[in-house]
XYZ file of C-alpha atoms in Angstrom:
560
model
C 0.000 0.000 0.000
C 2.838 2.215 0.899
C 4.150 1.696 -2.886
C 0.806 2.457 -3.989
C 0.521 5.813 -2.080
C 3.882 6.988 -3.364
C 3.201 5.983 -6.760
C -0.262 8.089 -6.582
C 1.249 10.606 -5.265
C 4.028 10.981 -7.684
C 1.092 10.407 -10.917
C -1.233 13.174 -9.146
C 1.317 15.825 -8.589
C 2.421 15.676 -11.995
C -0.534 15.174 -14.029
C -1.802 18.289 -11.831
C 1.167 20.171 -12.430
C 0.960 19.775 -16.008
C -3.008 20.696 -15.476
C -2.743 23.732 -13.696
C 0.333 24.875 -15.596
C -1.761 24.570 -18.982
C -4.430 26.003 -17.207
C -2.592 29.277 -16.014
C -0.808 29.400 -19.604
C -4.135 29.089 -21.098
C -5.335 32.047 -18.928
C -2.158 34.043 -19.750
C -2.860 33.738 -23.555
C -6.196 35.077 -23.053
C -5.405 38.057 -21.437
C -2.594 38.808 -24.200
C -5.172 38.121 -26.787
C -7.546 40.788 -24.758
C -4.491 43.018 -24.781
C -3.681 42.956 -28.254
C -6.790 43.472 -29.114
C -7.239 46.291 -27.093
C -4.192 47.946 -28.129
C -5.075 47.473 -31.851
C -8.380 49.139 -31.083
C -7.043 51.927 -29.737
C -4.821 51.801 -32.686
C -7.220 51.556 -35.509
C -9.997 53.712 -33.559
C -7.067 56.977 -33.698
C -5.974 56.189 -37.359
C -9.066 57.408 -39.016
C -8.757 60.648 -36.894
C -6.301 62.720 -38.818
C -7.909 61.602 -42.118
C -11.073 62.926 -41.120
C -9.712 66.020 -39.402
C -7.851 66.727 -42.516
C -10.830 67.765 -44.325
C -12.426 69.520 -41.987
C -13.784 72.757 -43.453
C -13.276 74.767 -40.704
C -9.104 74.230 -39.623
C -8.694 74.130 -43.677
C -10.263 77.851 -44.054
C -8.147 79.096 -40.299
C -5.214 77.432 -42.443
C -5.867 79.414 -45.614
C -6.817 82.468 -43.623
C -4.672 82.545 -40.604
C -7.053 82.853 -38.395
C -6.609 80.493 -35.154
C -8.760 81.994 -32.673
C -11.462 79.749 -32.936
C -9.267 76.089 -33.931
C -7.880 74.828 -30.363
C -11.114 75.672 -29.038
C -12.688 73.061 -31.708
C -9.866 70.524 -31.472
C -10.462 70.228 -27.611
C -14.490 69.682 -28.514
C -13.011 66.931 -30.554
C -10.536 65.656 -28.025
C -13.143 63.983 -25.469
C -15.225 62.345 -28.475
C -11.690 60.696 -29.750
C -10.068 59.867 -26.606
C -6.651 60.457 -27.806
C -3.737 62.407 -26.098
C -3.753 65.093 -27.834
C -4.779 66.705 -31.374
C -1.935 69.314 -32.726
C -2.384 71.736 -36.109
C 0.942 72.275 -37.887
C 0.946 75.072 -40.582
C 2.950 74.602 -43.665
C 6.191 75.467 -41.891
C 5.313 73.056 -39.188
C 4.625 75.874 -36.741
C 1.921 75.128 -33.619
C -0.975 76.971 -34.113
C -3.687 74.922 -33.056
C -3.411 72.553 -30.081
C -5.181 70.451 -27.208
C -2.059 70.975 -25.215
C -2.488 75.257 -24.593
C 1.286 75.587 -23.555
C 3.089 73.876 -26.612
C 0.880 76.753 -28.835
C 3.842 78.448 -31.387
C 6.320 75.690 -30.791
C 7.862 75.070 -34.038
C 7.827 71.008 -35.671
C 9.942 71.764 -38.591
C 11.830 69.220 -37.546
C 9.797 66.261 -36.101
C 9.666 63.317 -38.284
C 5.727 62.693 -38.046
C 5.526 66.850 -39.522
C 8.531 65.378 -42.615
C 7.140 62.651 -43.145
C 3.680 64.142 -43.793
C 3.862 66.527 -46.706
C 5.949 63.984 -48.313
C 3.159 61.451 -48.347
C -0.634 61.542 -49.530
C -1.579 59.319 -47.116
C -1.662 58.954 -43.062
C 1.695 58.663 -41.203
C 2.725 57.057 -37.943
C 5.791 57.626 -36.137
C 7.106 56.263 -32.648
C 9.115 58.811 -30.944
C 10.903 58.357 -27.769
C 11.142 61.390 -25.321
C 14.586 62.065 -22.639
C 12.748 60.465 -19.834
C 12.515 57.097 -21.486
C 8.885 57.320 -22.671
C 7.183 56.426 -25.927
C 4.773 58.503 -27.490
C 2.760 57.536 -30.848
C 1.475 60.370 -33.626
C -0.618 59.767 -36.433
C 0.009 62.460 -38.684
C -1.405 63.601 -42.308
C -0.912 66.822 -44.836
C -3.555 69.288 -44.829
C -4.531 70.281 -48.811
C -6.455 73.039 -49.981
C -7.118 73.072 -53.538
C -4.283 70.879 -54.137
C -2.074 72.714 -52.351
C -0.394 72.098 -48.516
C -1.625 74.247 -46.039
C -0.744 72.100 -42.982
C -0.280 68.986 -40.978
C -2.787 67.596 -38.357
C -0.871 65.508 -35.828
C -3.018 63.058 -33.567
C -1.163 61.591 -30.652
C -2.402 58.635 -29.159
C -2.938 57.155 -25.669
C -0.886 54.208 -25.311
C 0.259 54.938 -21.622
C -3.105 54.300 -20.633
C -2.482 50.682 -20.978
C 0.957 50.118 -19.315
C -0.992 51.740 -15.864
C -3.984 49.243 -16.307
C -1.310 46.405 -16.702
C 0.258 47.798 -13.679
C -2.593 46.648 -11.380
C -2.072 42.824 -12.593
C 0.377 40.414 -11.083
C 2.220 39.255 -14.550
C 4.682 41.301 -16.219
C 3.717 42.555 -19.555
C 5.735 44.206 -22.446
C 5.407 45.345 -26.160
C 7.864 45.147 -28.827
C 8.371 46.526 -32.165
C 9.227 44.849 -35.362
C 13.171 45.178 -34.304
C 12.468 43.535 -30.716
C 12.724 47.172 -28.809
C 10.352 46.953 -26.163
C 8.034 50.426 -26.263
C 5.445 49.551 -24.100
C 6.246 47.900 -20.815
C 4.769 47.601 -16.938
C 8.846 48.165 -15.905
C 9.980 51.895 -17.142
C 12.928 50.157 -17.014
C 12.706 48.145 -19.896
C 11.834 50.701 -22.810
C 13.832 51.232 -25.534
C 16.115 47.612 -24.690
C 15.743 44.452 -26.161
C 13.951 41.507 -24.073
C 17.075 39.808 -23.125
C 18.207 42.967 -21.963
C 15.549 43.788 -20.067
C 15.469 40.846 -17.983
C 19.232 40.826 -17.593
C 18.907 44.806 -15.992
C 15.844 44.495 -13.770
C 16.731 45.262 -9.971
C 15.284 43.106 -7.163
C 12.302 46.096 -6.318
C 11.280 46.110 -9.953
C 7.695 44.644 -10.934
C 9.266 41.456 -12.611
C 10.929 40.339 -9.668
C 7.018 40.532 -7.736
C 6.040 38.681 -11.426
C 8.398 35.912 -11.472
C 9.271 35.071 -8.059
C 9.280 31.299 -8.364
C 8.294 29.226 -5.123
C 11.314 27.013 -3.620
C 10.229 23.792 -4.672
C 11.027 19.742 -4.517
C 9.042 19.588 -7.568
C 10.680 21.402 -11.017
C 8.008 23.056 -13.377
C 8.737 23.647 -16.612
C 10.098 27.116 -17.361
C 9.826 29.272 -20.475
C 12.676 31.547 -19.477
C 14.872 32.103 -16.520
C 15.530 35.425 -14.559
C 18.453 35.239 -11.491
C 17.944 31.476 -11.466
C 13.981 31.711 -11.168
C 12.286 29.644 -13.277
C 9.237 31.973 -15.472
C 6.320 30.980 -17.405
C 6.432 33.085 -20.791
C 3.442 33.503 -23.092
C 3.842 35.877 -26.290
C 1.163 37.447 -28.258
C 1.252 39.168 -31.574
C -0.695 42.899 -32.681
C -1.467 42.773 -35.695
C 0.124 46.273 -36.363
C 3.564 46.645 -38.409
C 5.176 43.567 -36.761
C 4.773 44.365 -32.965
C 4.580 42.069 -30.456
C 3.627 41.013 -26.769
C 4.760 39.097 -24.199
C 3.801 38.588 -20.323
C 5.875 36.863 -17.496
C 3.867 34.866 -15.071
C 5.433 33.029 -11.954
C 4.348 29.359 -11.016
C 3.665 30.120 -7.193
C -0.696 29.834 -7.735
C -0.043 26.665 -9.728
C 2.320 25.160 -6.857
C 0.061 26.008 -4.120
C -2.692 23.873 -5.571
C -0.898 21.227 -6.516
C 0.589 20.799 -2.819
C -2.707 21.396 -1.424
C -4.193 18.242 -3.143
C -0.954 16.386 -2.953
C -1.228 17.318 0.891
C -5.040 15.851 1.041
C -4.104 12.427 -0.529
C -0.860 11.777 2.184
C -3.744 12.086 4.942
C -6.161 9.849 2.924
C -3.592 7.539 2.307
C -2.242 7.728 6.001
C -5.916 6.993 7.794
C -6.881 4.315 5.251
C -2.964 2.763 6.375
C -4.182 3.088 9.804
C -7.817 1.493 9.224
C -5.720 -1.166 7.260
C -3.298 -2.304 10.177
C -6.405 -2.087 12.975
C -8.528 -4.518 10.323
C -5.284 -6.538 9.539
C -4.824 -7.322 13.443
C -8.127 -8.071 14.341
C -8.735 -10.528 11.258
C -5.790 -12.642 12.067
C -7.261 -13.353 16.004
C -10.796 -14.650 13.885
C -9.462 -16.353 11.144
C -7.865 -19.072 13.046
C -10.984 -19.711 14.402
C -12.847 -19.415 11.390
C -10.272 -22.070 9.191
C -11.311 -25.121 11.399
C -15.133 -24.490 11.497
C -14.927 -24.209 7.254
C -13.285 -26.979 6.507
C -15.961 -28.965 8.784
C -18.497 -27.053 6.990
C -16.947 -27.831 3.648
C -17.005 -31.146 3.923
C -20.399 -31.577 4.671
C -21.040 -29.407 2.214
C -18.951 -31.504 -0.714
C -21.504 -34.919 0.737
C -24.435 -32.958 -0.142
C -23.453 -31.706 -3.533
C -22.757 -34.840 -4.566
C -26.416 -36.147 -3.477
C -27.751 -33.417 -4.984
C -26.161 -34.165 -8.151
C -27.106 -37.446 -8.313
C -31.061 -36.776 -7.508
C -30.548 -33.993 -10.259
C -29.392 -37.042 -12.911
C -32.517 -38.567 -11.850
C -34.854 -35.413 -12.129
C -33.373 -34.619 -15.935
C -33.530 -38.124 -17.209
C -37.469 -38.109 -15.841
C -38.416 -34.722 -16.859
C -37.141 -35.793 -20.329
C -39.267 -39.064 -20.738
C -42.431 -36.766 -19.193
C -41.275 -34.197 -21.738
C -41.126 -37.005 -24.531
C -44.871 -38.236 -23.080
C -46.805 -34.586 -22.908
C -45.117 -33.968 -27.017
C -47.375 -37.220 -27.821
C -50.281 -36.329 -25.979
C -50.837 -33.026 -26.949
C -50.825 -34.306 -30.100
C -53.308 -36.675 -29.804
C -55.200 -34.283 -28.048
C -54.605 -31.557 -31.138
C -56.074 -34.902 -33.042
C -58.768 -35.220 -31.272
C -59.729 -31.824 -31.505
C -59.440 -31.947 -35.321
C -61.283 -35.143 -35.958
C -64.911 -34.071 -35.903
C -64.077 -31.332 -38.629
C -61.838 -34.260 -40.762
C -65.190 -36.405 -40.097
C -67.374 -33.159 -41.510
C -64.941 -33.072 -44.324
C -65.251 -36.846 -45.220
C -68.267 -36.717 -45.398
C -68.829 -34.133 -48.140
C -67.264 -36.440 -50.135
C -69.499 -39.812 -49.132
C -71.985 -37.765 -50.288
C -70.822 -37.153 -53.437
C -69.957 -40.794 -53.819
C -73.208 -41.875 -53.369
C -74.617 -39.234 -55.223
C -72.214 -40.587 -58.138
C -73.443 -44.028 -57.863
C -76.377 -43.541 -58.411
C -76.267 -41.495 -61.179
C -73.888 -44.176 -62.710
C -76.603 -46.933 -62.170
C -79.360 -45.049 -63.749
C -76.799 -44.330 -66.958
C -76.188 -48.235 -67.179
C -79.367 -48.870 -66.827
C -80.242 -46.897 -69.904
C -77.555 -48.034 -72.071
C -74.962 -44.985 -71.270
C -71.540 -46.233 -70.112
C -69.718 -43.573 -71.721
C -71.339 -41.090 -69.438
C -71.384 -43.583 -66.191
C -67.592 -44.052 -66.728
C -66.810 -40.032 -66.063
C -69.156 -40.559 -63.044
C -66.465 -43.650 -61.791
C -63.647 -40.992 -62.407
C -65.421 -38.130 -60.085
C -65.755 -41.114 -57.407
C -62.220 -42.304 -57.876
C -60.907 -38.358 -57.292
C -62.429 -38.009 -54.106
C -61.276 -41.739 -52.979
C -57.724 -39.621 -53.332
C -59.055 -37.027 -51.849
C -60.266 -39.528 -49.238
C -56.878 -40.971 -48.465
C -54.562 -37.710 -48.565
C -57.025 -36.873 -45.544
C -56.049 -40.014 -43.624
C -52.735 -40.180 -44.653
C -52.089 -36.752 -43.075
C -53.713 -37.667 -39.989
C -51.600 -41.204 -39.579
C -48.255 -39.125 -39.972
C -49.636 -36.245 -37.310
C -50.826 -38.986 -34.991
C -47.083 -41.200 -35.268
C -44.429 -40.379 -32.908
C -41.622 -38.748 -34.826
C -38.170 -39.899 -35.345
C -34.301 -39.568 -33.521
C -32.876 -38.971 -36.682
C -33.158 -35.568 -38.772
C -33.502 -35.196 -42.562
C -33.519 -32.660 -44.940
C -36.990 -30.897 -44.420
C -38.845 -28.157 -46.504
C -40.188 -25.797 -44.363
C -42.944 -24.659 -47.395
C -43.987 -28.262 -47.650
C -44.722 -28.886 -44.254
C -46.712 -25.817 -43.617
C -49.088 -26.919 -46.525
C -49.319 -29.880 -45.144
C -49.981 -28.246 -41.275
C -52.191 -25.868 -43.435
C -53.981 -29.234 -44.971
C -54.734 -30.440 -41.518
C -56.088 -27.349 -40.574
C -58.297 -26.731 -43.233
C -61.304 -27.448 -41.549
C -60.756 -25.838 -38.910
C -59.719 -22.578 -40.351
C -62.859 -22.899 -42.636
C -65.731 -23.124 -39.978
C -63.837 -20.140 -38.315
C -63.782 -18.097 -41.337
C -60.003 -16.912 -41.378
C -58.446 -15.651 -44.278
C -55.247 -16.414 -44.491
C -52.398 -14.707 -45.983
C -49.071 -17.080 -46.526
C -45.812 -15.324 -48.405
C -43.067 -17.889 -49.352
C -40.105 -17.165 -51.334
C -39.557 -18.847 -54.719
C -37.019 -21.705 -53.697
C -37.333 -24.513 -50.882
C -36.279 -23.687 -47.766
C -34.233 -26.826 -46.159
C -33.633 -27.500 -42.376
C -31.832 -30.235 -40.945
C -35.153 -31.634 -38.525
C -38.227 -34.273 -37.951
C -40.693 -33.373 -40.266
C -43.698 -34.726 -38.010
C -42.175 -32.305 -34.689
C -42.035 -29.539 -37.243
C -45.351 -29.207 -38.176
C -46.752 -30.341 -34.857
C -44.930 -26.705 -34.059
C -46.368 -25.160 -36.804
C -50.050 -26.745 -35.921
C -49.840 -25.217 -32.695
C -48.824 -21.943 -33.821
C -52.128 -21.929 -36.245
C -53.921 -23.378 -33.443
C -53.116 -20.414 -31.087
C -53.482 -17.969 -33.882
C -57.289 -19.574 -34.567
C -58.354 -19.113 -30.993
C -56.516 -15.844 -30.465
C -58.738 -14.581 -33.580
C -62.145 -16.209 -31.811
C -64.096 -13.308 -31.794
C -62.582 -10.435 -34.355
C -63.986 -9.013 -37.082
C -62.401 -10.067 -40.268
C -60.278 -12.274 -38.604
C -56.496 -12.993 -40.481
C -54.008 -15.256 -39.958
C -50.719 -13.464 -41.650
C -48.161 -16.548 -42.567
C -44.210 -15.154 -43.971
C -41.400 -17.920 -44.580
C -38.056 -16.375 -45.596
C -34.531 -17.784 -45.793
C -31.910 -15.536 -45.078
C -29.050 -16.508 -42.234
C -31.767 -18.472 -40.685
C -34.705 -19.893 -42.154
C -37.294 -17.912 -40.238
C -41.090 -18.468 -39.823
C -43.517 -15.795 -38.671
C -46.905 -16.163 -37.692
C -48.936 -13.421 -37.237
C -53.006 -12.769 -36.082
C -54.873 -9.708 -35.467
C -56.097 -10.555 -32.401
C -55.925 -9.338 -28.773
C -52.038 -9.679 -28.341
C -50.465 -11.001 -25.652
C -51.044 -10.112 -21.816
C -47.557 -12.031 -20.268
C -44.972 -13.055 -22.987
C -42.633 -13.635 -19.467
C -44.843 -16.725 -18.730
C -45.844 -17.526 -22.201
C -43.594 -20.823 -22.887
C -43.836 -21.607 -19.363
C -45.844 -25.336 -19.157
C -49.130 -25.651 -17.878
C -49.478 -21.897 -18.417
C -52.928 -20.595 -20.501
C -55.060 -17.750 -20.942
C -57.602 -20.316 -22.165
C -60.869 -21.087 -20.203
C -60.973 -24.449 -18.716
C -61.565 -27.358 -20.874
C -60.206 -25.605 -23.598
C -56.175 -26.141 -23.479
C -54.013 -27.095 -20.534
C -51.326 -25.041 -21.769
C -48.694 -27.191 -22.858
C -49.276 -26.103 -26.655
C -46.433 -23.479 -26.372
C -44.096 -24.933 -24.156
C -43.839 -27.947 -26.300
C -43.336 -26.197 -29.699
C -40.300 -24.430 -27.376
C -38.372 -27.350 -26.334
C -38.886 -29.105 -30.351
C -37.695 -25.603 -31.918
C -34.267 -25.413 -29.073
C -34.126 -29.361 -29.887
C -34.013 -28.828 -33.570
C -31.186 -25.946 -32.753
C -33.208 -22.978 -33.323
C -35.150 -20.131 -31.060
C -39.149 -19.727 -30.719
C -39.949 -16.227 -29.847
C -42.907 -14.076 -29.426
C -43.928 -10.360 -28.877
C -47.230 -8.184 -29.928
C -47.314 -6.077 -33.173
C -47.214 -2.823 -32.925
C -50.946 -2.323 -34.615
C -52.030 -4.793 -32.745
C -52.467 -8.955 -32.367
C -49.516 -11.162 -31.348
C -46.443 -12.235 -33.917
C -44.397 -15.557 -33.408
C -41.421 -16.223 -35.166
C -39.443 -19.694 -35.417
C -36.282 -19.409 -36.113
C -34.208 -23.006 -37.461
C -30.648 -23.204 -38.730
C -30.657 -23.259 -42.665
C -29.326 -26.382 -44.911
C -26.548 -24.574 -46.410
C -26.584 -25.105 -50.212
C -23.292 -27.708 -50.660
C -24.535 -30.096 -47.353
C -28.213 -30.153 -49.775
C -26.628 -31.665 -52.565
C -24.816 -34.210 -50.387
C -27.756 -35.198 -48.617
């Protein structure tokens, strides 16, 4: 257990490690995607300034006319509606004459790169400037026409510093770069203006990176982006989509350590009281088990007698229930025989009737000199001898206990022949009956007599489940697929318990009309014959059974 616990221990901390470290990264990207997005905002949002300021009307016609009383009034209107630092009008010779910022009014900008760069170009300029101090500022700039000719420049600088104070407030260290890798924007002042390597390799212990990146001292190493003084850092970088810059924040690992040891420090005492519950078990087993070994193996033996006499009386049982099993299959159907042998007697006589109607119609031609005529009356009588005999003949073979030994069977012939028996039946009932069959024979390996005693009580429970209905049908589908299957299907009443329906002895019949052995029979012949009886109720209502008998593949036909 103790190998277990360390094992767990070692797994947890550094599948959560990895977690929580993905999970703070992921959180880090974020917020430099919400960055960079912000800063390009600000960005675009300041851009379209100077190009709409450069046509106003008004600081075009104080250009033209010299007039400037009324411009830094209207660039300050415009100032809170922008949000940027500060709005600036250059004249042609790059002298201050309008401005946000009062005190900078008559300074000249001959010489600032966003005022050069301006009347060279048609379009909107921005430069990056960096003051003395340190500082960055940003200016969009953009020429002033009138008439196709310059009249001024209107500077726009923007806000950027805004940002480095909100990132102040956060506990990661953030920067931005430049195409060239200078860092302009930064939460250290330090850092402006220097490369990232240098940056890190400058920054004094009371600087905001070293609250940033502080690593915790830890028996554990995470993995570290970058390294500052020895102390490992979790870098994420960014780009803004804006003439190459990028950004990058520093994050330390201290949140992600402190969860991981405060789980870490949950499973040792899990681990340590389910140790303790696993000694105070272990000790007082061993006292009852000693015990417990001499009164089991008495037990045991005893045990091992009776078995064995139970086994033997369960040899008995089997090889009784199968003789009963082999009786009830031959008396239900001579009781199925006995049911159909008035009908077969109705139907036998139809045809004694016609016999003697025949005869004596013959007679009375002889008698007048016709044989010609008495002859076709011997050939009517003849017909329903046949007729006579394929009655009787399907009777014997119902009525004669089938055989051990299985032949080659076709399903379609025996359920004409199950069909033939119950003919008379069917026909004082008034069933239609539907029967699909497919175009070839359909061959099982089986008894022949057992098969269509099934299939008799199938129709059988079909006919009485129909007792009753309106238009009463009697749907009959053999198809050969995998399986030769058989489906049976009435619109009757359904069935009320298909758990008990094979069950023997087991009938929704009143008494004298079944005993209920109908079903339970047909089950044991069908799992005899290797194959599956099953029923359920149609969805539209009545009950479907479906018999379901390994097929005679094609190559094991022609050998047989």
């Amino acid at each position: 257990m103790t190998s277990l616990a360390i094992a767990t221990v070692i797994v947890t901390n550094k599948l959560l490690t990895d977690r929580f470290t993905e999970t703070t990264r992921n959180r880090a990207e974020l917020r430099l995607v919400l960055y960079s997005g912000n800063l390009l905002s600000e960005l675009r949002q300041n851009a379209i300034v100077p190009q709409l300021l450069a046509r106003d009307p008004t600081l075009i016609g104080a250009l033209n006319s010299g007039d400037y009383t009324q411009s830094t009034q209207r660039l300050i209107s415009f100032l809170g509606e922008i949000g940027a630092a500060s709005l600036t009008l250059l004249d042609k010779d790059g002298r201050n004459v309008a401005s946000t910022d009062r005190n900078s009014l008559g300074a000249s900008h001959k010489q600032a790169p966003y005022f050069i760069d301006a009347i060279r170009s048609k379009d909107t300029v921005f430069k990056v400037l960096r003051r003395e101090t340190g500082k960055y500022d940003f200016f969009y700039s953009r020429r002033i026409e009138s008439q196709s000719n310059l009249v001024g420049v209107i500077v726009v600088e923007v806000d950027l510093a805004k940002f480095e104070r909100a990132w102040a407030g956060i506990s990661d260290a953030v920067l931005v770069s430049d195409s060239e890798g200078r860092i302009i924007l930064s939460t250290e002042p330090r850092w402006r203006g220097l490369l990232e390597s240098e940056a890190l390799a400058r920054q004094t212990p009371i600087g905001a990176i070293e609250r940033a990146i502080q690593a915790t001292s830890d028996w554990t190493a995470l993995p570290a982006d970058a390294y500052l003084k020895g102390e490992a850092v979790m870098r994420v970088e960014g780009r803004v989509a804006f003439r190459g810059w990028r950004i990058a924040s520093f994050t330390n690992y201290e949140g992600v350590r402190e969860k991981v040891n405060g789980v870490l420090a949950l499973e040792i005492m899990g681990f340590a009281i389910l140790l303790a519950l696993a000694f105070y078990f272990l000790n007082r087993k061993t006292a009852v088990r000693a015990a417990l070994f001499q009164r089991e193996s008495a037990e045991l033996r005893a045990l091992n007698a009776r078995l064995q006499r139970e086994i033997a009386e369960r040899e008995r049982v089997q090889e009784t229930l199968a003789v009963a099993e082999q009786t009830l299959a031959q008396s239900s159907k001579l009781a199925a025989l006995g049911e159909m042998s008035a009908a077969v007697s109705h139907e036998l006589n139809q045809p004694l009737a016609a016999m003697k109607t025949y005869l004596a119609g013959a007679r009375l031609l002889l008698n007048r000199n016709r044989p010609d005529e008495a002859l076709s009356s011997f050939q009517r009588i003849d017909d329903l001898i046949e007729r006579m005999g394929a009655i009787t003949r399907q009777l014997k073979s119902y009525a004669r206990h089938g055989g051990d030994q299985f032949v080659p069977v076709n399903l379609g012939d025996s359920l004409n022949s199950a069909l033939g028996l119950m003919e008379p039946q069917l026909r004082q009932h008034h069933v239609r009956i539907t029967r699909t069959l497919p175009d070839r024979p359909v061959m099982v390996m089986g008894d022949r007599v057992r098969i269509e005693q099934v299939m008799i009580n199938l129709l059988r429970n079909a006919l009485d489940a129909t007792r009753g209905v309106e238009e009463a049908q009697i749907d009959l589908l053999l198809a050969a697929g995998e399986t030769a299957t058989l489906t049976v299907r009435d619109n009757g009443h359904g069935l009320s318990d298909i758990d008990n329906l094979f069950e023997p002895f087991y009938t929704t019949k009143a008494p004298g009309d079944g005993v209920g052995l109908g079903l339970a029979i047909s089950s044991g012949i069908v799992n005899d014959l290797g194959g599956r009886l099953t029923a359920r109720n149609a969805a539209d209502g009545g009950a479907v059974f479906e018999v379901q008998l390994p097929i005679l593949p094609e190559e094991t036909r022609a050998a047989e």
